[in-house]
PDB file of C-alpha atoms in Angstrom:
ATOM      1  CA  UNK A  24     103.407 116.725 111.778  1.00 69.00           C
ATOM      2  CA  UNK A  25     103.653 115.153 108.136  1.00 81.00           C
ATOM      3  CA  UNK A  26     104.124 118.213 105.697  1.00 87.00           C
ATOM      4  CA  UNK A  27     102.844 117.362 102.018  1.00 87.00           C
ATOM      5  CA  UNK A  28     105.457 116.631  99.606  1.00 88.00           C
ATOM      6  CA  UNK A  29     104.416 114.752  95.860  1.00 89.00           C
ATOM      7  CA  UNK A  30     105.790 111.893  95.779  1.00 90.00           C
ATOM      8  CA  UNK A  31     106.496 110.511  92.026  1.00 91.00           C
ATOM      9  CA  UNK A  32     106.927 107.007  93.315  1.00 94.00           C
ATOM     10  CA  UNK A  33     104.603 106.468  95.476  1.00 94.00           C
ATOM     11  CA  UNK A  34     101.807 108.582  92.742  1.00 91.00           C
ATOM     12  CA  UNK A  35     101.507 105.834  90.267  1.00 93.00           C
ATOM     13  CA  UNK A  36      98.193 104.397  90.891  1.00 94.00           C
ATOM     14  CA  UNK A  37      99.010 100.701  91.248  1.00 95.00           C
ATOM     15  CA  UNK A  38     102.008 101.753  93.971  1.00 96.00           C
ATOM     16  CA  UNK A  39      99.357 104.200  95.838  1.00 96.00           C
ATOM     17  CA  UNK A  40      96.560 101.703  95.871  1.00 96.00           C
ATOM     18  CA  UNK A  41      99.572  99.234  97.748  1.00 97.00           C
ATOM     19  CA  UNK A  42     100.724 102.122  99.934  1.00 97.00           C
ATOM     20  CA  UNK A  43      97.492 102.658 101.354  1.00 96.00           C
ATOM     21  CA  UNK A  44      96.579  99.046 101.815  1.00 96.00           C
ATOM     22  CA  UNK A  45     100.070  99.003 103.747  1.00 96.00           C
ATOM     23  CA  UNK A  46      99.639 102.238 105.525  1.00 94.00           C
ATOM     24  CA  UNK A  47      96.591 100.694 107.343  1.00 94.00           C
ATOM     25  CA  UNK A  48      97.325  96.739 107.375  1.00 94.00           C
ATOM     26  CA  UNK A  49     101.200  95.897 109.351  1.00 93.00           C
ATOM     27  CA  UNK A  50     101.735  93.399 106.268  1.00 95.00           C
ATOM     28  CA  UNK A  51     100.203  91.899 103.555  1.00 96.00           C
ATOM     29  CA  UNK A  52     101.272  88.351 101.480  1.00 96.00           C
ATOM     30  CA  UNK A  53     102.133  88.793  98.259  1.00 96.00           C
ATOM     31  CA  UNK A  54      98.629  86.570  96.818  1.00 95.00           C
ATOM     32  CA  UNK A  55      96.110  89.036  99.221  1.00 96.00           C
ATOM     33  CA  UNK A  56      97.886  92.225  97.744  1.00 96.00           C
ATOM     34  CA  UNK A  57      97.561  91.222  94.172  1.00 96.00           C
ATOM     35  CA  UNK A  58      93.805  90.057  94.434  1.00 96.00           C
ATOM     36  CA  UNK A  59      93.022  93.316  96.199  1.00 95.00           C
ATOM     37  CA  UNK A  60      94.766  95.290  93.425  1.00 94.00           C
ATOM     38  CA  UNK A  61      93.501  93.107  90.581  1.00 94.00           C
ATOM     39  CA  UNK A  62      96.789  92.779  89.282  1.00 95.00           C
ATOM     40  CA  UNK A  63      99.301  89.338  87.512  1.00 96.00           C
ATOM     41  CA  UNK A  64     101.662  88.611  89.960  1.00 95.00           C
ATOM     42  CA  UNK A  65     104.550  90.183  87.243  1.00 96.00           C
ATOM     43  CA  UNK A  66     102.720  93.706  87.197  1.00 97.00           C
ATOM     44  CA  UNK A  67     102.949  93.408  91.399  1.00 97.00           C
ATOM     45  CA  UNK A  68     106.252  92.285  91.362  1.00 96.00           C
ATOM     46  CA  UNK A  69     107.707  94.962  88.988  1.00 97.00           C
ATOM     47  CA  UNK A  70     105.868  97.832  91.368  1.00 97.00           C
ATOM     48  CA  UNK A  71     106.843  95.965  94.400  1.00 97.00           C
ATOM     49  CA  UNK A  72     110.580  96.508  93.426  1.00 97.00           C
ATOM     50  CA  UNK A  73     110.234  99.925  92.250  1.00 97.00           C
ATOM     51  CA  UNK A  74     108.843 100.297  96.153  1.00 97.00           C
ATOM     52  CA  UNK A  75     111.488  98.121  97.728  1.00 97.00           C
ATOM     53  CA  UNK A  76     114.284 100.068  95.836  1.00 97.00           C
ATOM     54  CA  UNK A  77     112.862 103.096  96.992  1.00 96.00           C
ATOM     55  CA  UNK A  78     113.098 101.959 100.569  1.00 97.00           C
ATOM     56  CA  UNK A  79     109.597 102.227 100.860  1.00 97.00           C
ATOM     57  CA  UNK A  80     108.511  98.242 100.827  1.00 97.00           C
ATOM     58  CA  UNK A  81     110.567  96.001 102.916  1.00 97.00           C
ATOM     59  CA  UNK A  82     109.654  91.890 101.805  1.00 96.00           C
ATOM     60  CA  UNK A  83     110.017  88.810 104.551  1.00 92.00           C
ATOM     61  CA  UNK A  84     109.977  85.358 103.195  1.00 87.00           C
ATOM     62  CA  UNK A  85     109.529  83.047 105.912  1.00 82.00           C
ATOM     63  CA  UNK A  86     108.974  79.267 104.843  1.00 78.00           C
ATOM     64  CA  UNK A  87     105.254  78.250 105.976  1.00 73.00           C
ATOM     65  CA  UNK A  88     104.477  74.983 108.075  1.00 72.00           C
ATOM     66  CA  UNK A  89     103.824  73.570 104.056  1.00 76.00           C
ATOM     67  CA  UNK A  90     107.119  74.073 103.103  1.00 79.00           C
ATOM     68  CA  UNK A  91     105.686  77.226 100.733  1.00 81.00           C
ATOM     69  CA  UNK A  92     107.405  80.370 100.823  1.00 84.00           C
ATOM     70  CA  UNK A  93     105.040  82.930 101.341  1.00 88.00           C
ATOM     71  CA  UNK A  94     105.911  87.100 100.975  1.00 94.00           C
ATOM     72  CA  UNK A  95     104.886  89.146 103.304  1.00 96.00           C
ATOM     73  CA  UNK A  96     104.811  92.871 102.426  1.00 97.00           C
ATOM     74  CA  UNK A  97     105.342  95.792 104.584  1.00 96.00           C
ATOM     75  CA  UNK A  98     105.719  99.403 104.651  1.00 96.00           C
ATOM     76  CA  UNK A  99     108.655 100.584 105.840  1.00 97.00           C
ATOM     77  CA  UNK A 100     108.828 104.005 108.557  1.00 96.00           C
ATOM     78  CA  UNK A 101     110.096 106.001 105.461  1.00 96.00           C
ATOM     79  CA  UNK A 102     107.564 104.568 103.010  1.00 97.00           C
ATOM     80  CA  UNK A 103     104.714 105.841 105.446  1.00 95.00           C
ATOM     81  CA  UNK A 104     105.775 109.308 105.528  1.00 95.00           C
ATOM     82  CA  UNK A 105     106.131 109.197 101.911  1.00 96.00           C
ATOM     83  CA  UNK A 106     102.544 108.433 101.294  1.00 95.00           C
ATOM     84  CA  UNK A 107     101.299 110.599 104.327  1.00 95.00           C
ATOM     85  CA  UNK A 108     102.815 113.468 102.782  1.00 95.00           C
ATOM     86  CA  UNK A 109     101.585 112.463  99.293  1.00 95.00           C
ATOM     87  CA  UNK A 110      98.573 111.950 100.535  1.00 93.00           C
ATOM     88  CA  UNK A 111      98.259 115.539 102.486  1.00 93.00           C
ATOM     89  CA  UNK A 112      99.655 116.803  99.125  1.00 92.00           C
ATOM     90  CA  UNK A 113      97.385 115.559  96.730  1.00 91.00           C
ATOM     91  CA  UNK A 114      94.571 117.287  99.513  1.00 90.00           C
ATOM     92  CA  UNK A 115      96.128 120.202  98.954  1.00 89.00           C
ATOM     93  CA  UNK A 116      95.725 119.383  95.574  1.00 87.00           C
ATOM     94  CA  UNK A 117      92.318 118.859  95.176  1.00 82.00           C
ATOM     95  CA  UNK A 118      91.195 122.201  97.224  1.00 83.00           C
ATOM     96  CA  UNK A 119      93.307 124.764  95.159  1.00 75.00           C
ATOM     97  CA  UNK A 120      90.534 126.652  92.979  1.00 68.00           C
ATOM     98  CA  UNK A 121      90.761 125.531  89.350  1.00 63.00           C
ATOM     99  CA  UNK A 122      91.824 121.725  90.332  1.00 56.00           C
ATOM    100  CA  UNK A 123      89.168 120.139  88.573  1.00 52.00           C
ATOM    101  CA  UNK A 124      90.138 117.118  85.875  1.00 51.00           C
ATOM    102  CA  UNK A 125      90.394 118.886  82.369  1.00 46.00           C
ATOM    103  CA  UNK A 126      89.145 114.989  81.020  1.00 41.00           C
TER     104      UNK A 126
ATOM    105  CA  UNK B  24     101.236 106.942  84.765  1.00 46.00           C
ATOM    106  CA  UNK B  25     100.079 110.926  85.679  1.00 50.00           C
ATOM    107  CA  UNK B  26      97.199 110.998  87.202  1.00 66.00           C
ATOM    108  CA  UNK B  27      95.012 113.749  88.944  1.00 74.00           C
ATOM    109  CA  UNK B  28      95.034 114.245  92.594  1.00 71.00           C
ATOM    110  CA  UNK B  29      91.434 113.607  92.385  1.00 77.00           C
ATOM    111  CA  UNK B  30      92.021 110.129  90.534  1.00 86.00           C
ATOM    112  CA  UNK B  31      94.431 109.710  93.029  1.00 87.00           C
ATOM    113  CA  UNK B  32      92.005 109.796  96.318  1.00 91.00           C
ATOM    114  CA  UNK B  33      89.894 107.869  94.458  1.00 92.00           C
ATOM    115  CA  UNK B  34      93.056 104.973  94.105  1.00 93.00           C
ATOM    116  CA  UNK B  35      93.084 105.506  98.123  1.00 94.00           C
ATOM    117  CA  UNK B  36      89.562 105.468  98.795  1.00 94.00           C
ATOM    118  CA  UNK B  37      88.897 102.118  96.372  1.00 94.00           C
ATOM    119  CA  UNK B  38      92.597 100.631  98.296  1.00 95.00           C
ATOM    120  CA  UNK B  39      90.738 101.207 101.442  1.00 94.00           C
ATOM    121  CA  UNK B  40      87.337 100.139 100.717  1.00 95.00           C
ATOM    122  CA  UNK B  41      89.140  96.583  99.314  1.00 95.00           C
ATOM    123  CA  UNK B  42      91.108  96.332 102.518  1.00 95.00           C
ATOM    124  CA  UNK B  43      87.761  96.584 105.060  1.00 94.00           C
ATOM    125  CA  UNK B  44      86.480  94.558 102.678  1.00 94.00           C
ATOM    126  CA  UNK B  45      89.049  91.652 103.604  1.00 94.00           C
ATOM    127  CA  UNK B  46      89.214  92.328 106.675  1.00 93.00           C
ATOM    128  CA  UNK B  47      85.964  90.949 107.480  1.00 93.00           C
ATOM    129  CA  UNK B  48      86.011  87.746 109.539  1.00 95.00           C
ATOM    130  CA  UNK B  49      83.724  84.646 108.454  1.00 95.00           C
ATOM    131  CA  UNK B  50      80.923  83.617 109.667  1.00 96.00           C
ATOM    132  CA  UNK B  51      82.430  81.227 112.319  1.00 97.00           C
ATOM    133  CA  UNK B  52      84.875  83.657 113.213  1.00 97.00           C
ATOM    134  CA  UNK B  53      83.428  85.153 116.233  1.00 97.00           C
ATOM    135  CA  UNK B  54      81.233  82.600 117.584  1.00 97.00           C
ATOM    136  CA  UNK B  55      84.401  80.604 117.872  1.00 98.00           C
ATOM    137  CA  UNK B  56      86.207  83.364 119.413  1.00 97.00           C
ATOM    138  CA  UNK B  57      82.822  83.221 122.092  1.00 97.00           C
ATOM    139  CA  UNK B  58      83.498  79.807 122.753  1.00 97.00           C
ATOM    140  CA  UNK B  59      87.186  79.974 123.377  1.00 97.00           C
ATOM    141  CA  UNK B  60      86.965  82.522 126.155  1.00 97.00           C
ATOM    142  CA  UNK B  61      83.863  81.077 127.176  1.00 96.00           C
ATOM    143  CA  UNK B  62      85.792  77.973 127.909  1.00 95.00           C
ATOM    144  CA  UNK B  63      88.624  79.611 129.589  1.00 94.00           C
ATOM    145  CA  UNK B  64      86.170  81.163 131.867  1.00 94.00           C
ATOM    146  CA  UNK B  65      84.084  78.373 132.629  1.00 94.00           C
ATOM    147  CA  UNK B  66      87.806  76.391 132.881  1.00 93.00           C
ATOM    148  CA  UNK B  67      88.692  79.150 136.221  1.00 91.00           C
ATOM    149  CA  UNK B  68      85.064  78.368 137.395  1.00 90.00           C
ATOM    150  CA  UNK B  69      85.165  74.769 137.865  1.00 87.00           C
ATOM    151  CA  UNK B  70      88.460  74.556 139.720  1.00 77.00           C
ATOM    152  CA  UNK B  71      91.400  73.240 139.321  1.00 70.00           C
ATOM    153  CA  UNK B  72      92.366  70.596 138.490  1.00 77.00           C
ATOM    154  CA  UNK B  73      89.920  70.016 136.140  1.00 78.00           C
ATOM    155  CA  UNK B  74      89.036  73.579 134.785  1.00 87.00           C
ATOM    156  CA  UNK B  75      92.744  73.589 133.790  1.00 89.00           C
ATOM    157  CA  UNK B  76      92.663  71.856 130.604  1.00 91.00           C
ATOM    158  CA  UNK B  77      89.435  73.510 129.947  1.00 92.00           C
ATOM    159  CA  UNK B  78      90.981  76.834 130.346  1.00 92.00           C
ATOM    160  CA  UNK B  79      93.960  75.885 128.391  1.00 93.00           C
ATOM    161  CA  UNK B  80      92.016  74.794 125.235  1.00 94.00           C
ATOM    162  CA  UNK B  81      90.019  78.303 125.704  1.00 95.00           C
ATOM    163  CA  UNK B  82      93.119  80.142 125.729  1.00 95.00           C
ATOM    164  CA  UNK B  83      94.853  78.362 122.497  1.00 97.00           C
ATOM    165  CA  UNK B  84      92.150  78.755 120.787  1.00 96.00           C
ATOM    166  CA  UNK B  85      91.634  82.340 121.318  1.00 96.00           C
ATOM    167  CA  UNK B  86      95.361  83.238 121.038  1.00 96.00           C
ATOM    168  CA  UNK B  87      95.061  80.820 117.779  1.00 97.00           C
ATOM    169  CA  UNK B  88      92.297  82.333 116.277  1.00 97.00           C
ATOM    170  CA  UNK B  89      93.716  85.536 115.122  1.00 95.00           C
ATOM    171  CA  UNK B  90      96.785  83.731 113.523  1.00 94.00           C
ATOM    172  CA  UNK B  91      94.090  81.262 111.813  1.00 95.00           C
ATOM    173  CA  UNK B  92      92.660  84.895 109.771  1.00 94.00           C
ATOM    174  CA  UNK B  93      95.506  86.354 109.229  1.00 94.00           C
ATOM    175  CA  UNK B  94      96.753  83.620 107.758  1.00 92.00           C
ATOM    176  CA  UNK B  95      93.378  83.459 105.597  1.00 93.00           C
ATOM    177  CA  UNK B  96      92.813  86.916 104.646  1.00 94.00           C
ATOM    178  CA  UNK B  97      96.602  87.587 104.134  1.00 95.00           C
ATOM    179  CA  UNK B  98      96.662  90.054 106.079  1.00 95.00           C
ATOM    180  CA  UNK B  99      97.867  91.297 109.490  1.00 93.00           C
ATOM    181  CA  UNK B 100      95.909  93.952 111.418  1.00 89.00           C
ATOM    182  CA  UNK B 101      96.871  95.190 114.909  1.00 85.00           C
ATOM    183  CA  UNK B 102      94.995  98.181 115.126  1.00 82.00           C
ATOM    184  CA  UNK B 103      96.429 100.913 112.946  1.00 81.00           C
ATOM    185  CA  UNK B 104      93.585 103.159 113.147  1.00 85.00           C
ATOM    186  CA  UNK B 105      91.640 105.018 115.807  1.00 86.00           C
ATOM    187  CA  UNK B 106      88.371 105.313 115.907  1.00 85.00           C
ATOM    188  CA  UNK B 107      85.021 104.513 117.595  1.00 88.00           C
ATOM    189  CA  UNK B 108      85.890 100.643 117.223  1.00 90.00           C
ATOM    190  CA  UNK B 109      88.670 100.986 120.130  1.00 91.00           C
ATOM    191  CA  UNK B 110      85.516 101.173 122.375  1.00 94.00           C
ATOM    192  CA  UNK B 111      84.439  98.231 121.185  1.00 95.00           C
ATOM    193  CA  UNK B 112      87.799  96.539 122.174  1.00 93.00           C
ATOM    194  CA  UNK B 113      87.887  97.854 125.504  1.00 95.00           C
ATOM    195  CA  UNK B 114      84.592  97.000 126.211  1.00 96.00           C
ATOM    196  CA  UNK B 115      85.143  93.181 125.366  1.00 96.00           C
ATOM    197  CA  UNK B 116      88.738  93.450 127.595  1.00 96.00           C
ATOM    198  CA  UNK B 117      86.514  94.654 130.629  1.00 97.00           C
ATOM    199  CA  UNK B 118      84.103  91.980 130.094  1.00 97.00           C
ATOM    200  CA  UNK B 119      86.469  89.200 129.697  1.00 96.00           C
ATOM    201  CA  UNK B 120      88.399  90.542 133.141  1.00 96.00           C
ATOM    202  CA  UNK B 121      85.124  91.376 134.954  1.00 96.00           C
ATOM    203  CA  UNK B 122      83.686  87.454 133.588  1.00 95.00           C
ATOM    204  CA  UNK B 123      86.534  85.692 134.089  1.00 94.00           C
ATOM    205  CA  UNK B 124      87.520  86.901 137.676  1.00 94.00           C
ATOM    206  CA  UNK B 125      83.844  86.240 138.854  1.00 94.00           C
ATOM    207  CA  UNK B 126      84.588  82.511 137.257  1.00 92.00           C
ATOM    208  CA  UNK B 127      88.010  82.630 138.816  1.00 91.00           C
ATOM    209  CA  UNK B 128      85.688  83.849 142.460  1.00 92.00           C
ATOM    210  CA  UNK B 129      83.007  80.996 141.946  1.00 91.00           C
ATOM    211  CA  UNK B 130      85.548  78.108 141.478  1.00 88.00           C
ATOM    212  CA  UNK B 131      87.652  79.505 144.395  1.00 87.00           C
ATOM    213  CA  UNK B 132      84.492  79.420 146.582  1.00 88.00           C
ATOM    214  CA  UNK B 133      81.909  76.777 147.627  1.00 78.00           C
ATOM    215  CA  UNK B 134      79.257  78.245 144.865  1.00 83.00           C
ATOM    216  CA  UNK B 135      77.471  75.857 142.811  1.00 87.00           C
ATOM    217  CA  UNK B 136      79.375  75.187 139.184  1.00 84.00           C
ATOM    218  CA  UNK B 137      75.951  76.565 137.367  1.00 90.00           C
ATOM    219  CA  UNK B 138      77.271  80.320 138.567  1.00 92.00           C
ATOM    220  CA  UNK B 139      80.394  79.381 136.282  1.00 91.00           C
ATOM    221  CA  UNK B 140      78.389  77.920 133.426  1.00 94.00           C
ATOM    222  CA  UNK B 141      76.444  81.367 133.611  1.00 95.00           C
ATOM    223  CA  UNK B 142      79.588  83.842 133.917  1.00 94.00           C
ATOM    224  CA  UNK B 143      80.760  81.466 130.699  1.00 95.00           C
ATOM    225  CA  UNK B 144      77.397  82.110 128.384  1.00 97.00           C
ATOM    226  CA  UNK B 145      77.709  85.378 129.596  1.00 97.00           C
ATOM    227  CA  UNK B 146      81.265  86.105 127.783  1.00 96.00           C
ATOM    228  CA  UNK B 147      80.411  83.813 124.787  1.00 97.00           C
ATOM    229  CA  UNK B 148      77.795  85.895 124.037  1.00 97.00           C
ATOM    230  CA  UNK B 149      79.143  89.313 124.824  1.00 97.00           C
ATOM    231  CA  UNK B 150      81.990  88.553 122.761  1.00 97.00           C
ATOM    232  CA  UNK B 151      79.788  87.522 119.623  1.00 97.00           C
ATOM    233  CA  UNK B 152      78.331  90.934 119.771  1.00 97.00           C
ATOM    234  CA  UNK B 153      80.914  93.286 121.133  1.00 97.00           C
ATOM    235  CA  UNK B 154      82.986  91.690 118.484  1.00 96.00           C
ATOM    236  CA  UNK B 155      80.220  92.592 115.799  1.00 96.00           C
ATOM    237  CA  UNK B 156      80.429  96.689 117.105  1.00 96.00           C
ATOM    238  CA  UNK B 157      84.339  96.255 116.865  1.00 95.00           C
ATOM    239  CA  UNK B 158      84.509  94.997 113.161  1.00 94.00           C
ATOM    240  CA  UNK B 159      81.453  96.748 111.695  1.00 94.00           C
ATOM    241  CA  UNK B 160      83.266 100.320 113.164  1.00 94.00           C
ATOM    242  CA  UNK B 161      86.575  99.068 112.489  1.00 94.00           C
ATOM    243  CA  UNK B 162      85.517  98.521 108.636  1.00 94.00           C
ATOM    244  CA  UNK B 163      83.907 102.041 108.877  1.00 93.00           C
ATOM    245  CA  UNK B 164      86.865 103.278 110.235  1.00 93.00           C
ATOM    246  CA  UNK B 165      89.118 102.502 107.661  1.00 93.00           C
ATOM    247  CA  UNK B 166      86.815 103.134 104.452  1.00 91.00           C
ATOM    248  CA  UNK B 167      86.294 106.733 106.114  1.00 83.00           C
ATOM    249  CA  UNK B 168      90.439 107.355 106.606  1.00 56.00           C
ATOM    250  CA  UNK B 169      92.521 109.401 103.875  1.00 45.00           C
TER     251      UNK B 169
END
């Protein structure tokens, strides 16, 4: 059982919006990932290492029948509890009395 | 970056929505599928050794298929979530068994090869629309998921 715990990392919105994708999907390449997020390759690259460093990303480069390099995303075992627990705590969150945005 | 917790459900909900979103096969996708294990059956039905290439080609192509999306959507799936779509999935594996041993029964036997064509139709089409239940709750499935 996945208590909550904030995570600071994983709350950024670009990083959670990748962290769910890679909760759910095994792996993603680098090109689906940044059209799903809507993001320049630089901006996915930048949270993608704040992710990896964190041990919560792991990246596999195999070479493709083309010759192209493709990266392929995934979320590591500690990455998912991260974002289960963030995820459980932001529920928690959201059903304390006086939780509503101030904006 | 701060966000609210609310703002941040919402990040999930819209990262989940995109995903089922790209999930979804093309068009071809599962009529293909169809015809791939339709082939493989009607390959068993007709006897070896002619059914054997026949069966072959149905069985590349359906191990291929899968490889051929994930490739295209850039994404690999292999079943994450639970939900009502598992049915789905277990409904097309007894179909394909229950099909493809009755092929495997008719070829072994003196029955006429039209048996065989019939067992094949049979799992091309319950494939197109078992596979249609699987994706549509699949997709449901994950939109609905925290």
């Amino acid at each position: 059982m996945t208590a909550p715990a904030f995570d600071q990392v994983v709350h950024a919105p670009h990083r959670l919006r990748i962290m769910a994708t890679l909760a759910v999907a095994d792996s993603a390449e680098f090109a689906a990932l940044r059209e799903l997020l809507g993001v320049t390759d630089s901006v996915l690259s930048k949270h993608l290492k704040v992710l990896q460093d964190s041990g919560y990303v792991s990246l596999d480069k195999p070479v493709g029948h083309d010759g192209r390099v493709r990266t392929w995303i995934r979320a590591t075992p500690q990455g998912r509890r991260a974002y289960d627990a963030h995820v459980l705590a932001l529920l928690e969150l959201v059903t304390m009395p006086g939780s509503a945005p101030t904006s | 970056m701060a966000n609210h917790p609310i703002d941040g459900l919402g990040h999930v909900r819209a990262a989940r929505a995109a995903l089922a979103d790209r999930l979804a096969t093309p068009w071809w996708y599962l009529p293909a599928m169809g015809t791939a294990l339709a082939m493989s059956a009607l390959g068993l039905g007709v006897g070896l050794p002619s059914g054997l290439a026949l069966c072959l080609a149905g069985l590349a192509g359906s191990l291929a298929l899968p490889f051929i999306q994930m490739r295209r959507s850039g994404l690999s799936y292999t079943g994450s979530v639970r939900g009502r779509q598992d049915w789905w999935l277990w409904a097309l594996f007894v179909t394909v068994v229950v099909l493809d041993s009755t092929a495997l029964l008719i070829g072994l036997s003196a029955a006429p090869a039209r048996f065989a064509w019939v067992a094949a139709a049979l799992l091309g089409l319950a494939t197109v629309a078992l596979g249609h239940g699987y994706e549509r709750d699949l997709r449901a499935a994950i939109r609905g998921r925290q």
